[in-house]
Amino acid sequence: MLDVLRRVIQEVNTAKDLDSALDIIVDRIQSTMNTEVCSIYLLDESRKQYVFMATRGLNEALVGKVALEIDEGLVGLVGERAEPVNLHNAKKHPRYLHITDLREENFSSFLGVPIIHHRKVLGVLVVQQARRRRFIASEEAFLITLSAQLSGVIAHAKATGAFSLSGVVADLPASEFQGTSGAPGVVIGTCVVMYPKADLAKVPERKTTKIKSEVKLFRQAIEESRAEIRHMSDKLSDRLQPEELALFDAYLHMLDDSAITGEVIVQIELGIWSQTALRKVIESHVANFLAMEDPYLRERGSDVLDLGQRVLAKLQSRDEKRKTYPRGTILIGEDLTPGMLAEVPRGRLAGLVSVSGSGSSHVAILAKALGVPTVMGVEDLPIHLLEEKPMIVDGFEGLVITYPNKEQLRLYKTTIKQEAAFNEDLEVLKDEPSETIDGERIRLWVNTGLMTDVARSLDRGAEGVGLYRTEIHFMMNDRFPTEEEQRLIYRKHLKAFAPRPVTMRTLDIGGDKALSYFPIEEENPFLGWRGIRVTLDHPEIFLAQVRAMIRANEGIDAYLRIMLPMVSSTGEVDEAQRLISQCYREIVEEGVEVEMPDVGVMIEVPAAVYQARDIVRRVDFLSVGSNDLIQYMLAVDRNNAHVAELYQEFHPAVLHALKTVVDAAHIEKKPLGICGEMAGNPSAAILLMAMGYDVLSMNSSNLLMVRLAIRSFKMSKARAILAKVLTMDNAFLIKSYVEEEMVKAGLSQLVRMRH
Ligand code: PEP
Ligand code: MG
């Protein structure tokens, strides 16, 4: 059975469109199950009808031409119940519906199973036979298994526009495609589809005898490509910080004689045509990257491919007609690369949408730095249908709307206007204190990573940095940065914020954050070698970083705090403390006059919640990493769109855990903050403030919204809300109760903007 399943799925996957896919399905099921009829009905949601889409055994002339209302017939019954209907005499069933000319009347037995994808019924798969009998359990199980496997393929085919090929739906209707947020913000614009400039995959096997001239030609292509990359880097230089621009240097290194160029020339000298040689070399590099488990490294494969295509385009001397980029360009592509961003003239790039990748892709990191709303990983996006078409990009929700209808446009235009007006209104709070109506002050700090975040944060009145994600700088490099390189960057950060506190987190790699030059390949990376586990195993990396942090403060006397990620035991804290003290002693012995920094621990693993008192006794402060804490407490991968709905900030277990940590820190009289995304959610911020969190650290774009929320409540009221919430047992109810209270406090706009 597994073999049959695998074969059918494989065949279906290679079908050119939805109609052929459905045709293959009905054909193979009919022959495998030896039934007389097999048909598929797909739900057309806009018309609320099941459309007869493919058949073996019924009247094929009616395919695409007849439909049942959603609540009609046995097909409708299967859809309603979302479970199989197995009948030995269908015609006797009260829901049986005769459709003229379908030629169904000869068949008595009926087995219909729903096709369900992500809880939604997409259609119904039916087998029928003349002989009166109930289909046996193994037949039912086979059909259910097949349907479950096919549902993803059918959903994809429907979404990518292939549904229109049946002639049933004239044009791709306005559709929403869910991806993940790459960079925040909402924009309405025009799609410009980025295809690779040249298609390496299509370069044929070819030999050459003109070795010298091929090498020369290739070298020219390399020189042109290098010049182009330098030019792109220059064009972006005033918009990006040096560490972000380092990405282009990495590209240039790849084109060195010691890397790709050298390898291609060796091939040409063996008598292989330059384009073929280039393809072979690039393909072998890309294959190596793609074979890696780690998503970050897989993405580097696409960087190499991008580079190869670029060189090929030069080699082919293809006179690419210049693409036009309208105002409000939304760049979309299967796999957007940082290089593609630079091709859009300044001021025209409004949004980015990538079919592959995630929020941690390079392109998303650059988009955040440039302030361009971005959605990543929109797997079903039909990009071939979108050139020059209007699109809405909702970078907050990770949502893309293609062919938006009037209603959606109106809604989002209003959102954009409201957001702009609201942001303008919020500006007045820049210099106001984050203080409740009854005079309790809460510290609002920011999370930073790129230097670009610094100016924006200061501009919004940030009172300190609660989380500086140092790994971002490591990720933009192609080797570990030296102690001195790190010192200079940390110094810039400290200087910019002095005398305000800056909390530098030690390198937090692993999980979904990988370094191309330090691969970590694991079955289960979020439960593996992450954060402090890596750096304690590599004290040389840890010591260099901590030394750089402490030395960076020389002569500035900023308030430096060092924070340890992913701690799950007191032993890790003791070991890290020992190394930090060693660094400090050495630095003082070297004659540098600096203060010993505060040291703190992130509480982001459930074990640390229950040992919060033991941990906080050893250090100066705690900060909750709610992003990870939620994923570990609720067993929900924070990057997995399939379980995104289960990732709940207001889950009662999460709230009680957060309260436990506050109590532990307060008993030990130590300060405590929270630096996960939750702190930047105004509704959650009210609860956190009531719990007693001293510091809420967030993305700078949320800062003024949270300040407004704090200024709209009395602490006593916030505490009353919290007290009630802590008696509730359902995340949805808690969320709506808190939001209701926000609305009552006049913050309906804040609540709306979070949706
Ligand atoms: C967290 O886990 O909440 C956190 C702030 O760290 P990161 O998101 O970088 O894992
Ligand atoms: Mg974390």
mmCIF file with all atom_site columns, N, CA and C in Angstrom, residues 654-679:
data_model
loop_
_atom_site.group_PDB
_atom_site.id
_atom_site.type_symbol
_atom_site.label_atom_id
_atom_site.label_alt_id
_atom_site.label_comp_id
_atom_site.label_asym_id
_atom_site.label_entity_id
_atom_site.label_seq_id
_atom_site.pdbx_PDB_ins_code
_atom_site.Cartn_x
_atom_site.Cartn_y
_atom_site.Cartn_z
_atom_site.occupancy
_atom_site.B_iso_or_equiv
_atom_site.pdbx_formal_charge
_atom_site.auth_seq_id
_atom_site.auth_comp_id
_atom_site.auth_asym_id
_atom_site.auth_atom_id
_atom_site.pdbx_PDB_model_num
ATOM 1  N N  . VAL A 1 654 ? 1.890  29.983 30.679 1.00 0.00 ? 654 VAL A N  1
ATOM 2  C CA . VAL A 1 654 ? 2.961  30.960 30.427 1.00 0.00 ? 654 VAL A CA 1
ATOM 3  C C  . VAL A 1 654 ? 2.869  32.089 31.459 1.00 0.00 ? 654 VAL A C  1
ATOM 4  N N  . LEU A 1 655 ? 1.659  32.582 31.657 1.00 0.00 ? 655 LEU A N  1
ATOM 5  C CA . LEU A 1 655 ? 1.489  33.710 32.585 1.00 0.00 ? 655 LEU A CA 1
ATOM 6  C C  . LEU A 1 655 ? 1.885  33.315 34.010 1.00 0.00 ? 655 LEU A C  1
ATOM 7  N N  . HIS A 1 656 ? 1.509  32.110 34.423 1.00 0.00 ? 656 HIS A N  1
ATOM 8  C CA . HIS A 1 656 ? 1.886  31.673 35.774 1.00 0.00 ? 656 HIS A CA 1
ATOM 9  C C  . HIS A 1 656 ? 3.404  31.512 35.885 1.00 0.00 ? 656 HIS A C  1
ATOM 10 N N  . ALA A 1 657 ? 4.026  31.028 34.814 1.00 0.00 ? 657 ALA A N  1
ATOM 11 C CA . ALA A 1 657 ? 5.494  30.879 34.833 1.00 0.00 ? 657 ALA A CA 1
ATOM 12 C C  . ALA A 1 657 ? 6.145  32.254 34.972 1.00 0.00 ? 657 ALA A C  1
ATOM 13 N N  . LEU A 1 658 ? 5.614  33.228 34.228 1.00 0.00 ? 658 LEU A N  1
ATOM 14 C CA . LEU A 1 658 ? 6.182  34.585 34.284 1.00 0.00 ? 658 LEU A CA 1
ATOM 15 C C  . LEU A 1 658 ? 6.061  35.158 35.697 1.00 0.00 ? 658 LEU A C  1
ATOM 16 N N  . LYS A 1 659 ? 4.947  34.854 36.334 1.00 0.00 ? 659 LYS A N  1
ATOM 17 C CA . LYS A 1 659 ? 4.712  35.343 37.698 1.00 0.00 ? 659 LYS A CA 1
ATOM 18 C C  . LYS A 1 659 ? 5.694  34.661 38.673 1.00 0.00 ? 659 LYS A C  1
ATOM 19 N N  . THR A 1 660 ? 5.931  33.390 38.463 1.00 0.00 ? 660 THR A N  1
ATOM 20 C CA . THR A 1 660 ? 6.876  32.658 39.319 1.00 0.00 ? 660 THR A CA 1
ATOM 21 C C  . THR A 1 660 ? 8.259  33.310 39.268 1.00 0.00 ? 660 THR A C  1
ATOM 22 N N  . VAL A 1 661 ? 8.670  33.722 38.074 1.00 0.00 ? 661 VAL A N  1
ATOM 23 C CA . VAL A 1 661 ? 10.005 34.327 37.922 1.00 0.00 ? 661 VAL A CA 1
ATOM 24 C C  . VAL A 1 661 ? 10.052 35.677 38.652 1.00 0.00 ? 661 VAL A C  1
ATOM 25 N N  . VAL A 1 662 ? 8.976  36.465 38.521 1.00 0.00 ? 662 VAL A N  1
ATOM 26 C CA . VAL A 1 662 ? 8.945  37.765 39.212 1.00 0.00 ? 662 VAL A CA 1
ATOM 27 C C  . VAL A 1 662 ? 9.093  37.545 40.717 1.00 0.00 ? 662 VAL A C  1
ATOM 28 N N  . ASP A 1 663 ? 8.318  36.604 41.237 1.00 0.00 ? 663 ASP A N  1
ATOM 29 C CA . ASP A 1 663 ? 8.339  36.382 42.686 1.00 0.00 ? 663 ASP A CA 1
ATOM 30 C C  . ASP A 1 663 ? 9.743  36.001 43.141 1.00 0.00 ? 663 ASP A C  1
ATOM 31 N N  . ALA A 1 664 ? 10.400 35.143 42.355 1.00 0.00 ? 664 ALA A N  1
ATOM 32 C CA . ALA A 1 664 ? 11.755 34.700 42.725 1.00 0.00 ? 664 ALA A CA 1
ATOM 33 C C  . ALA A 1 664 ? 12.711 35.890 42.778 1.00 0.00 ? 664 ALA A C  1
ATOM 34 N N  . ALA A 1 665 ? 12.646 36.737 41.747 1.00 0.00 ? 665 ALA A N  1
ATOM 35 C CA . ALA A 1 665 ? 13.576 37.878 41.692 1.00 0.00 ? 665 ALA A CA 1
ATOM 36 C C  . ALA A 1 665 ? 13.287 38.849 42.831 1.00 0.00 ? 665 ALA A C  1
ATOM 37 N N  . HIS A 1 666 ? 12.002 39.057 43.125 1.00 0.00 ? 666 HIS A N  1
ATOM 38 C CA . HIS A 1 666 ? 11.657 40.019 44.176 1.00 0.00 ? 666 HIS A CA 1
ATOM 39 C C  . HIS A 1 666 ? 12.082 39.525 45.551 1.00 0.00 ? 666 HIS A C  1
ATOM 40 N N  . ILE A 1 667 ? 11.915 38.243 45.802 1.00 0.00 ? 667 ILE A N  1
ATOM 41 C CA . ILE A 1 667 ? 12.347 37.709 47.101 1.00 0.00 ? 667 ILE A CA 1
ATOM 42 C C  . ILE A 1 667 ? 13.849 37.961 47.273 1.00 0.00 ? 667 ILE A C  1
ATOM 43 N N  . GLU A 1 668 ? 14.582 37.802 46.192 1.00 0.00 ? 668 GLU A N  1
ATOM 44 C CA . GLU A 1 668 ? 16.039 38.005 46.270 1.00 0.00 ? 668 GLU A CA 1
ATOM 45 C C  . GLU A 1 668 ? 16.429 39.470 46.047 1.00 0.00 ? 668 GLU A C  1
ATOM 46 N N  . LYS A 1 669 ? 15.425 40.332 45.908 1.00 0.00 ? 669 LYS A N  1
ATOM 47 C CA . LYS A 1 669 ? 15.642 41.777 45.730 1.00 0.00 ? 669 LYS A CA 1
ATOM 48 C C  . LYS A 1 669 ? 16.575 42.089 44.547 1.00 0.00 ? 669 LYS A C  1
ATOM 49 N N  . LYS A 1 670 ? 16.340 41.410 43.437 1.00 0.00 ? 670 LYS A N  1
ATOM 50 C CA . LYS A 1 670 ? 17.142 41.655 42.237 1.00 0.00 ? 670 LYS A CA 1
ATOM 51 C C  . LYS A 1 670 ? 16.226 42.170 41.122 1.00 0.00 ? 670 LYS A C  1
ATOM 52 N N  . PRO A 1 671 ? 16.748 43.057 40.259 1.00 0.00 ? 671 PRO A N  1
ATOM 53 C CA . PRO A 1 671 ? 15.909 43.569 39.165 1.00 0.00 ? 671 PRO A CA 1
ATOM 54 C C  . PRO A 1 671 ? 15.642 42.506 38.103 1.00 0.00 ? 671 PRO A C  1
ATOM 55 N N  . LEU A 1 672 ? 14.514 42.706 37.439 1.00 0.00 ? 672 LEU A N  1
ATOM 56 C CA . LEU A 1 672 ? 14.098 41.690 36.483 1.00 0.00 ? 672 LEU A CA 1
ATOM 57 C C  . LEU A 1 672 ? 13.384 42.341 35.307 1.00 0.00 ? 672 LEU A C  1
ATOM 58 N N  . GLY A 1 673 ? 13.716 41.848 34.116 1.00 0.00 ? 673 GLY A N  1
ATOM 59 C CA . GLY A 1 673 ? 13.073 42.380 32.914 1.00 0.00 ? 673 GLY A CA 1
ATOM 60 C C  . GLY A 1 673 ? 12.539 41.264 32.048 1.00 0.00 ? 673 GLY A C  1
ATOM 61 N N  . ILE A 1 674 ? 11.989 41.659 30.926 1.00 0.00 ? 674 ILE A N  1
ATOM 62 C CA . ILE A 1 674 ? 11.545 40.679 29.926 1.00 0.00 ? 674 ILE A CA 1
ATOM 63 C C  . ILE A 1 674 ? 11.898 41.261 28.565 1.00 0.00 ? 674 ILE A C  1
ATOM 64 N N  . CYS A 1 675 ? 12.493 40.435 27.704 1.00 0.00 ? 675 CYS A N  1
ATOM 65 C CA . CYS A 1 675 ? 12.959 40.992 26.429 1.00 0.00 ? 675 CYS A CA 1
ATOM 66 C C  . CYS A 1 675 ? 12.439 40.222 25.224 1.00 0.00 ? 675 CYS A C  1
ATOM 67 N N  . GLY A 1 676 ? 11.451 39.347 25.426 1.00 0.00 ? 676 GLY A N  1
ATOM 68 C CA . GLY A 1 676 ? 10.845 38.674 24.272 1.00 0.00 ? 676 GLY A CA 1
ATOM 69 C C  . GLY A 1 676 ? 9.829  39.599 23.615 1.00 0.00 ? 676 GLY A C  1
ATOM 70 N N  . GLU A 1 677 ? 9.304  39.179 22.476 1.00 0.00 ? 677 GLU A N  1
ATOM 71 C CA . GLU A 1 677 ? 8.342  39.994 21.716 1.00 0.00 ? 677 GLU A CA 1
ATOM 72 C C  . GLU A 1 677 ? 7.121  40.386 22.552 1.00 0.00 ? 677 GLU A C  1
ATOM 73 N N  . MET A 1 678 ? 6.797  39.533 23.523 1.00 0.00 ? 678 MET A N  1
ATOM 74 C CA . MET A 1 678 ? 5.621  39.767 24.358 1.00 0.00 ? 678 MET A CA 1
ATOM 75 C C  . MET A 1 678 ? 5.665  41.134 25.038 1.00 0.00 ? 678 MET A C  1
ATOM 76 N N  . ALA A 1 679 ? 6.879  41.563 25.402 1.00 0.00 ? 679 ALA A N  1
ATOM 77 C CA . ALA A 1 679 ? 7.012  42.842 26.101 1.00 0.00 ? 679 ALA A CA 1
ATOM 78 C C  . ALA A 1 679 ? 6.549  44.002 25.219 1.00 0.00 ? 679 ALA A C  1
#
